[in-house]
PDB file of C-alpha atoms in Angstrom:
ATOM      1  CA  MET A   1       0.000   0.000   0.000  1.00  0.00           C
ATOM      2  CA  ALA A   2       1.383   3.403  -1.054  1.00  0.00           C
ATOM      3  CA  ARG A   3       2.321   5.916   1.606  1.00  0.00           C
ATOM      4  CA  LEU A   4       1.491   9.704   1.463  1.00  0.00           C
ATOM      5  CA  GLU A   5       4.521  11.668   2.456  1.00  0.00           C
ATOM      6  CA  LEU A   6       3.942  15.054   4.021  1.00  0.00           C
ATOM      7  CA  PRO A   7       6.465  17.832   3.492  1.00  0.00           C
ATOM      8  CA  THR A   8       8.646  18.373   6.469  1.00  0.00           C
ATOM      9  CA  GLN A   9       9.817  21.948   5.436  1.00  0.00           C
ATOM     10  CA  ASN A  10       8.094  24.979   3.999  1.00  0.00           C
ATOM     11  CA  GLN A  11       8.202  24.791   0.286  1.00  0.00           C
ATOM     12  CA  VAL A  12       8.807  27.976  -1.813  1.00  0.00           C
ATOM     13  CA  ALA A  13       7.107  28.463  -5.054  1.00  0.00           C
ATOM     14  CA  PRO A  14       9.361  29.052  -8.014  1.00  0.00           C
ATOM     15  CA  GLY A  15      10.270  32.693  -8.439  1.00  0.00           C
ATOM     16  CA  GLN A  16       9.577  33.619  -4.832  1.00  0.00           C
ATOM     17  CA  VAL A  17      12.183  34.856  -2.383  1.00  0.00           C
ATOM     18  CA  PRO A  18      11.888  33.563   1.067  1.00  0.00           C
ATOM     19  CA  GLY A  19      10.725  36.188   3.525  1.00  0.00           C
ATOM     20  CA  ALA A  20       9.487  38.609   0.786  1.00  0.00           C
ATOM     21  CA  THR A  21       6.025  40.053   0.846  1.00  0.00           C
ATOM     22  CA  ALA A  22       4.039  41.515  -2.116  1.00  0.00           C
ATOM     23  CA  ALA A  23       3.847  45.361  -2.176  1.00  0.00           C
ATOM     24  CA  ALA A  24       0.524  47.137  -2.778  1.00  0.00           C
ATOM     25  CA  PRO A  25       0.198  49.165  -6.052  1.00  0.00           C
ATOM     26  CA  ARG A  26       1.412  52.868  -5.554  1.00  0.00           C
ATOM     27  CA  SER A  27      -1.266  55.581  -5.938  1.00  0.00           C
ATOM     28  CA  ARG A  28      -0.479  58.815  -8.145  1.00  0.00           C
ATOM     29  CA  ALA A  29      -3.499  60.742  -6.917  1.00  0.00           C
ATOM     30  CA  GLY A  30      -1.338  63.148  -4.891  1.00  0.00           C
ATOM     31  CA  GLU A  31       1.038  63.803  -7.776  1.00  0.00           C
ATOM     32  CA  ILE A  32      -1.823  64.468 -10.172  1.00  0.00           C
ATOM     33  CA  ALA A  33      -3.439  66.855  -7.728  1.00  0.00           C
ATOM     34  CA  ALA A  34      -0.140  68.717  -7.300  1.00  0.00           C
ATOM     35  CA  GLU A  35       0.367  68.929 -11.055  1.00  0.00           C
ATOM     36  CA  GLN A  36      -3.156  70.228 -11.552  1.00  0.00           C
ATOM     37  CA  GLY A  37      -2.686  72.785  -8.780  1.00  0.00           C
ATOM     38  CA  GLY A  38       0.560  74.025 -10.339  1.00  0.00           C
ATOM     39  CA  ALA A  39      -1.020  74.305 -13.772  1.00  0.00           C
ATOM     40  CA  LEU A  40      -3.939  76.225 -12.303  1.00  0.00           C
ATOM     41  CA  ALA A  41      -1.626  78.606 -10.461  1.00  0.00           C
ATOM     42  CA  ASN A  42       0.408  79.124 -13.623  1.00  0.00           C
ATOM     43  CA  ALA A  43      -2.749  79.834 -15.649  1.00  0.00           C
ATOM     44  CA  ILE A  44      -3.941  82.308 -13.026  1.00  0.00           C
ATOM     45  CA  GLY A  45      -0.561  84.031 -13.066  1.00  0.00           C
ATOM     46  CA  GLN A  46      -0.575  84.297 -16.849  1.00  0.00           C
ATOM     47  CA  ALA A  47      -4.110  85.658 -16.837  1.00  0.00           C
ATOM     48  CA  ALA A  48      -3.168  88.247 -14.211  1.00  0.00           C
ATOM     49  CA  GLY A  49      -0.169  89.268 -16.295  1.00  0.00           C
ATOM     50  CA  GLN A  50      -2.318  89.675 -19.381  1.00  0.00           C
ATOM     51  CA  VAL A  51      -4.831  91.776 -17.444  1.00  0.00           C
ATOM     52  CA  ALA A  52      -2.022  93.949 -16.130  1.00  0.00           C
ATOM     53  CA  ARG A  53      -0.615  94.428 -19.642  1.00  0.00           C
ATOM     54  CA  ILE A  54      -4.047  95.320 -20.967  1.00  0.00           C
ATOM     55  CA  GLN A  55      -4.464  97.868 -18.203  1.00  0.00           C
ATOM     56  CA  VAL A  56      -1.045  99.383 -18.906  1.00  0.00           C
ATOM     57  CA  GLU A  57      -1.766  99.553 -22.640  1.00  0.00           C
ATOM     58  CA  ALA A  58      -5.144 101.174 -21.995  1.00  0.00           C
ATOM     59  CA  LEU A  59      -3.512 103.728 -19.689  1.00  0.00           C
ATOM     60  CA  GLU A  60      -0.855 104.463 -22.292  1.00  0.00           C
ATOM     61  CA  ARG A  61      -3.466 104.943 -25.010  1.00  0.00           C
ATOM     62  CA  ASN A  62      -5.355 107.331 -22.752  1.00  0.00           C
ATOM     63  CA  ASN A  63      -2.149 109.268 -22.053  1.00  0.00           C
ATOM     64  CA  GLU A  64      -1.458 109.598 -25.764  1.00  0.00           C
ATOM     65  CA  VAL A  65      -4.988 110.774 -26.489  1.00  0.00           C
ATOM     66  CA  ARG A  66      -4.815 113.471 -23.802  1.00  0.00           C
ATOM     67  CA  VAL A  67      -1.324 114.631 -24.824  1.00  0.00           C
ATOM     68  CA  ASN A  68      -2.300 114.819 -28.480  1.00  0.00           C
ATOM     69  CA  GLU A  69      -5.377 116.816 -27.502  1.00  0.00           C
ATOM     70  CA  ALA A  70      -3.180 119.282 -25.617  1.00  0.00           C
ATOM     71  CA  LEU A  71      -0.749 119.534 -28.535  1.00  0.00           C
ATOM     72  CA  ALA A  72      -3.618 120.271 -30.911  1.00  0.00           C
ATOM     73  CA  GLN A  73      -4.804 123.100 -28.681  1.00  0.00           C
ATOM     74  CA  ALA A  74      -1.251 124.439 -28.404  1.00  0.00           C
ATOM     75  CA  GLN A  75      -0.957 124.443 -32.194  1.00  0.00           C
ATOM     76  CA  ASP A  76      -4.229 126.360 -32.405  1.00  0.00           C
ATOM     77  CA  VAL A  77      -2.930 128.965 -29.938  1.00  0.00           C
ATOM     78  CA  ALA A  78       0.278 129.289 -31.968  1.00  0.00           C
ATOM     79  CA  LEU A  79      -1.668 129.910 -35.168  1.00  0.00           C
ATOM     80  CA  ARG A  80      -3.839 132.551 -33.515  1.00  0.00           C
ATOM     81  CA  GLN A  81      -0.838 134.378 -32.106  1.00  0.00           C
ATOM     82  CA  GLN A  82       0.959 134.243 -35.458  1.00  0.00           C
ATOM     83  CA  ALA A  83      -2.111 135.748 -37.099  1.00  0.00           C
ATOM     84  CA  ASP A  84      -2.095 138.480 -34.447  1.00  0.00           C
ATOM     85  CA  TYR A  85       1.528 139.548 -34.794  1.00  0.00           C
ATOM     86  CA  SER A  86       1.301 139.317 -38.585  1.00  0.00           C
ATOM     87  CA  GLN A  87      -1.023 142.319 -38.417  1.00  0.00           C
ATOM     88  CA  ARG A  88       1.835 144.382 -37.014  1.00  0.00           C
ATOM     89  CA  ARG A  89       3.863 146.032 -39.731  1.00  0.00           C
ATOM     90  CA  GLY A  90       6.720 148.476 -39.807  1.00  0.00           C
ATOM     91  CA  ALA A  91       6.680 150.827 -36.820  1.00  0.00           C
ATOM     92  CA  ASN A  92       3.794 148.876 -35.256  1.00  0.00           C
ATOM     93  CA  ALA A  93       6.100 145.858 -34.940  1.00  0.00           C
ATOM     94  CA  MET A  94       8.800 147.770 -33.064  1.00  0.00           C
ATOM     95  CA  PRO A  95       9.240 147.484 -29.267  1.00  0.00           C
ATOM     96  CA  THR A  96       7.846 150.996 -28.807  1.00  0.00           C
ATOM     97  CA  ALA A  97       4.538 149.993 -30.399  1.00  0.00           C
ATOM     98  CA  GLU A  98       1.411 149.781 -28.280  1.00  0.00           C
ATOM     99  CA  GLY A  99       0.913 146.395 -26.691  1.00  0.00           C
ATOM    100  CA  LEU A 100       4.549 145.259 -26.838  1.00  0.00           C
ATOM    101  CA  ASN A 101       5.463 147.056 -23.628  1.00  0.00           C
ATOM    102  CA  GLY A 102       8.938 147.977 -24.806  1.00  0.00           C
ATOM    103  CA  ARG A 103       9.891 144.378 -25.649  1.00  0.00           C
ATOM    104  CA  PRO A 104      10.881 142.952 -29.037  1.00  0.00           C
ATOM    105  CA  LEU A 105       8.005 141.339 -30.899  1.00  0.00           C
ATOM    106  CA  ALA A 106       9.429 137.794 -30.833  1.00  0.00           C
ATOM    107  CA  GLU A 107      10.138 137.977 -27.109  1.00  0.00           C
ATOM    108  CA  HIS A 108       6.692 139.339 -26.293  1.00  0.00           C
ATOM    109  CA  TYR A 109       4.738 136.735 -28.266  1.00  0.00           C
ATOM    110  CA  SER A 110       7.014 133.804 -27.386  1.00  0.00           C
ATOM    111  CA  GLU A 111       6.704 134.463 -23.660  1.00  0.00           C
ATOM    112  CA  ASP A 112       2.945 134.745 -23.993  1.00  0.00           C
ATOM    113  CA  PHE A 113       2.838 131.450 -25.896  1.00  0.00           C
ATOM    114  CA  GLU A 114       5.016 129.735 -23.262  1.00  0.00           C
ATOM    115  CA  ARG A 115       2.682 131.008 -20.550  1.00  0.00           C
ATOM    116  CA  ARG A 116      -0.359 129.528 -22.319  1.00  0.00           C
ATOM    117  CA  LEU A 117       0.992 125.956 -22.457  1.00  0.00           C
ATOM    118  CA  PRO A 118       0.647 125.107 -18.740  1.00  0.00           C
ATOM    119  CA  GLU A 119      -2.777 126.729 -18.803  1.00  0.00           C
ATOM    120  CA  ILE A 120      -3.821 124.344 -21.583  1.00  0.00           C
ATOM    121  CA  GLY A 121      -2.710 121.384 -19.483  1.00  0.00           C
ATOM    122  CA  ARG A 122      -4.634 122.585 -16.457  1.00  0.00           C
ATOM    123  CA  GLU A 123      -7.745 123.316 -18.490  1.00  0.00           C
ATOM    124  CA  LEU A 124      -7.689 119.758 -19.870  1.00  0.00           C
ATOM    125  CA  GLY A 125      -7.015 118.270 -16.443  1.00  0.00           C
ATOM    126  CA  LEU A 126      -3.814 116.504 -17.466  1.00  0.00           C
ATOM    127  CA  ASN A 127      -2.241 114.326 -14.789  1.00  0.00           C
ATOM    128  CA  PRO A 128       1.467 114.799 -13.911  1.00  0.00           C
ATOM    129  CA  VAL A 129       2.622 112.116 -16.383  1.00  0.00           C
ATOM    130  CA  GLN A 130       0.566 113.609 -19.199  1.00  0.00           C
ATOM    131  CA  MET A 131       1.678 117.140 -18.339  1.00  0.00           C
ATOM    132  CA  GLN A 132       5.335 116.130 -18.390  1.00  0.00           C
ATOM    133  CA  ARG A 133       4.930 114.383 -21.721  1.00  0.00           C
ATOM    134  CA  PHE A 134       3.041 117.388 -23.108  1.00  0.00           C
ATOM    135  CA  GLN A 135       5.859 119.722 -22.079  1.00  0.00           C
ATOM    136  CA  GLU A 136       8.454 117.458 -23.698  1.00  0.00           C
ATOM    137  CA  ARG A 137       6.495 116.930 -26.903  1.00  0.00           C
ATOM    138  CA  SER A 138       5.758 120.659 -27.260  1.00  0.00           C
ATOM    139  CA  VAL A 139       9.463 121.646 -27.381  1.00  0.00           C
ATOM    140  CA  PRO A 140       9.655 121.594 -31.226  1.00  0.00           C
ATOM    141  CA  LEU A 141       6.449 123.622 -31.423  1.00  0.00           C
ATOM    142  CA  ARG A 142       7.824 126.243 -29.020  1.00  0.00           C
ATOM    143  CA  GLN A 143      11.128 126.440 -30.859  1.00  0.00           C
ATOM    144  CA  ASN A 144       9.425 126.779 -34.228  1.00  0.00           C
ATOM    145  CA  PHE A 145       7.076 129.459 -32.915  1.00  0.00           C
ATOM    146  CA  ARG A 146       9.943 131.595 -31.611  1.00  0.00           C
ATOM    147  CA  ALA A 147      11.968 131.120 -34.801  1.00  0.00           C
ATOM    148  CA  GLN A 148       9.081 132.260 -36.982  1.00  0.00           C
ATOM    149  CA  ALA A 149       8.328 135.231 -34.707  1.00  0.00           C
ATOM    150  CA  THR A 150      11.997 136.249 -34.796  1.00  0.00           C
ATOM    151  CA  THR A 151      12.102 136.023 -38.584  1.00  0.00           C
ATOM    152  CA  TYR A 152       8.994 138.173 -38.840  1.00  0.00           C
ATOM    153  CA  GLU A 153      10.400 140.680 -36.344  1.00  0.00           C
ATOM    154  CA  LEU A 154      13.633 141.043 -38.333  1.00  0.00           C
ATOM    155  CA  ARG A 155      11.745 141.458 -41.586  1.00  0.00           C
ATOM    156  CA  GLN A 156       9.528 144.181 -40.120  1.00  0.00           C
ATOM    157  CA  ALA A 157      12.487 145.882 -38.465  1.00  0.00           C
ATOM    158  CA  ASP A 158      14.200 146.073 -41.837  1.00  0.00           C
ATOM    159  CA  ALA A 159      11.032 147.439 -43.427  1.00  0.00           C
ATOM    160  CA  TYR A 160      10.780 150.046 -40.672  1.00  0.00           C
ATOM    161  CA  ASN A 161      14.413 151.053 -41.093  1.00  0.00           C
ATOM    162  CA  GLU A 162      13.847 151.384 -44.825  1.00  0.00           C
ATOM    163  CA  GLN A 163      10.862 153.637 -44.189  1.00  0.00           C
ATOM    164  CA  VAL A 164      12.875 155.836 -41.819  1.00  0.00           C
ATOM    165  CA  TYR A 165      15.788 155.966 -44.241  1.00  0.00           C
ATOM    166  CA  THR A 166      13.673 156.793 -47.280  1.00  0.00           C
ATOM    167  CA  ALA A 167      11.672 159.471 -45.467  1.00  0.00           C
ATOM    168  CA  GLY A 168      14.810 160.974 -43.946  1.00  0.00           C
ATOM    169  CA  VAL A 169      16.691 161.182 -47.243  1.00  0.00           C
ATOM    170  CA  ALA A 170      13.683 162.710 -48.942  1.00  0.00           C
ATOM    171  CA  THR A 171      13.369 165.305 -46.176  1.00  0.00           C
ATOM    172  CA  TYR A 172      16.999 166.397 -46.401  1.00  0.00           C
ATOM    173  CA  GLN A 173      16.960 166.352 -50.183  1.00  0.00           C
ATOM    174  CA  GLN A 174      14.051 168.784 -49.997  1.00  0.00           C
ATOM    175  CA  ALA A 175      15.932 170.881 -47.441  1.00  0.00           C
ATOM    176  CA  ALA A 176      18.987 171.012 -49.708  1.00  0.00           C
ATOM    177  CA  MET A 177      16.847 172.180 -52.600  1.00  0.00           C
ATOM    178  CA  GLU A 178      15.282 174.902 -50.470  1.00  0.00           C
ATOM    179  CA  GLN A 179      18.504 176.030 -48.816  1.00  0.00           C
ATOM    180  CA  TRP A 180      20.848 175.846 -51.820  1.00  0.00           C
ATOM    181  CA  SER A 181      21.548 179.571 -51.535  1.00  0.00           C
ATOM    182  CA  ASN A 182      22.694 179.133 -47.923  1.00  0.00           C
ATOM    183  CA  PRO A 183      26.018 177.271 -48.087  1.00  0.00           C
ATOM    184  CA  ASP A 184      25.943 176.178 -44.426  1.00  0.00           C
ATOM    185  CA  ALA A 185      22.383 174.922 -44.571  1.00  0.00           C
ATOM    186  CA  PHE A 186      23.021 173.220 -47.903  1.00  0.00           C
ATOM    187  CA  SER A 187      26.124 171.458 -46.546  1.00  0.00           C
ATOM    188  CA  LEU A 188      24.248 170.414 -43.422  1.00  0.00           C
ATOM    189  CA  ALA A 189      21.486 168.819 -45.496  1.00  0.00           C
ATOM    190  CA  LEU A 190      24.011 166.915 -47.618  1.00  0.00           C
ATOM    191  CA  GLY A 191      25.773 165.784 -44.436  1.00  0.00           C
ATOM    192  CA  GLU A 192      22.538 164.395 -42.985  1.00  0.00           C
ATOM    193  CA  ILE A 193      21.903 162.546 -46.250  1.00  0.00           C
ATOM    194  CA  ALA A 194      25.363 161.028 -45.919  1.00  0.00           C
ATOM    195  CA  ASN A 195      24.716 159.946 -42.300  1.00  0.00           C
ATOM    196  CA  LEU A 196      21.432 158.299 -43.193  1.00  0.00           C
ATOM    197  CA  THR A 197      22.928 156.539 -46.205  1.00  0.00           C
ATOM    198  CA  VAL A 198      25.940 155.194 -44.306  1.00  0.00           C
ATOM    199  CA  GLU A 199      23.740 153.912 -41.461  1.00  0.00           C
ATOM    200  CA  ARG A 200      21.376 152.189 -43.850  1.00  0.00           C
ATOM    201  CA  ALA A 201      24.282 150.597 -45.679  1.00  0.00           C
ATOM    202  CA  ARG A 202      25.554 149.277 -42.342  1.00  0.00           C
ATOM    203  CA  GLN A 203      22.149 147.817 -41.510  1.00  0.00           C
ATOM    204  CA  GLN A 204      21.995 146.089 -44.861  1.00  0.00           C
ATOM    205  CA  GLY A 205      25.568 144.865 -44.647  1.00  0.00           C
ATOM    206  CA  LEU A 206      26.571 146.586 -47.876  1.00  0.00           C
ATOM    207  CA  SER A 207      30.162 146.763 -49.025  1.00  0.00           C
ATOM    208  CA  PRO A 208      31.951 150.152 -48.849  1.00  0.00           C
ATOM    209  CA  GLU A 209      31.685 150.394 -52.625  1.00  0.00           C
ATOM    210  CA  ALA A 210      27.927 149.820 -52.581  1.00  0.00           C
ATOM    211  CA  ALA A 211      27.509 152.325 -49.756  1.00  0.00           C
ATOM    212  CA  GLN A 212      29.453 154.926 -51.728  1.00  0.00           C
ATOM    213  CA  LEU A 213      27.276 154.406 -54.776  1.00  0.00           C
ATOM    214  CA  ALA A 214      24.132 154.858 -52.653  1.00  0.00           C
ATOM    215  CA  LEU A 215      25.572 158.040 -51.163  1.00  0.00           C
ATOM    216  CA  ARG A 216      26.380 159.490 -54.548  1.00  0.00           C
ATOM    217  CA  GLU A 217      22.896 158.704 -55.772  1.00  0.00           C
ATOM    218  CA  ASN A 218      21.170 160.297 -52.777  1.00  0.00           C
ATOM    219  CA  GLN A 219      23.300 163.426 -52.689  1.00  0.00           C
ATOM    220  CA  GLY A 220      23.326 163.628 -56.469  1.00  0.00           C
ATOM    221  CA  THR A 221      19.540 163.672 -56.513  1.00  0.00           C
ATOM    222  CA  ALA A 222      19.547 166.746 -54.271  1.00  0.00           C
ATOM    223  CA  VAL A 223      22.207 168.547 -56.338  1.00  0.00           C
ATOM    224  CA  LEU A 224      20.471 167.760 -59.620  1.00  0.00           C
ATOM    225  CA  ALA A 225      17.185 169.025 -58.180  1.00  0.00           C
ATOM    226  CA  VAL A 226      18.878 172.311 -57.268  1.00  0.00           C
ATOM    227  CA  ILE A 227      20.404 172.634 -60.712  1.00  0.00           C
ATOM    228  CA  GLN A 228      17.098 171.804 -62.353  1.00  0.00           C
ATOM    229  CA  GLY A 229      15.285 174.292 -60.127  1.00  0.00           C
ATOM    230  CA  ASN A 230      17.718 177.033 -60.971  1.00  0.00           C
ATOM    231  CA  ALA A 231      17.402 176.265 -64.662  1.00  0.00           C
ATOM    232  CA  ASP A 232      13.650 176.447 -64.454  1.00  0.00           C
ATOM    233  CA  THR A 233      13.717 179.853 -62.716  1.00  0.00           C
ATOM    234  CA  ALA A 234      16.422 181.380 -64.900  1.00  0.00           C
ATOM    235  CA  PRO A 235      15.197 184.319 -67.021  1.00  0.00           C
TER     236      PRO A 235
END
């Protein structure tokens, strides 16, 4: 009769290490939650950055609109003042003219224009950033305004000097004609003609030769008038 033999030692299944126990499957729930939280935080940060950029861009656009509005008003003031001083001609454009208060035309109008710029900013309610930008951006406009006013002032000063010169020469030519029989008075008139002619030549920057020609012409006109007058009254 066959005998059933019982194992006397623990038997190990193939592939198993004695004393080892099977580990439970590792869960990634925590890692996934952390990854999702990081992604959410990153998305929130990006969205906040985009909102901030949009706000900055909107503020910048508003600044530009307000500054451009102020510049447009400044340009309008410049045009009005140019139209005003363009009405001044000759003697009326000289510092002694009414309204200039003894100051040169360009100085008077340029200072008035400079004074108006901060007033424009205050009237529009510009904030400090906008006001600063307006002041910086208006520099070319201010420089151009003064340059044009100076050019006009010089042109009118020359026209005024020409008027004074022409009237003065004519006056002394007439005096020479009337006083030709009085040698002292006649010489005095010719001397005044010479003074006026030399001064005008200096103002115009004429060469000595050109000044001499002008003097001969002016004095010659007086002498010829005397000769002609004598010829006309001769019996």
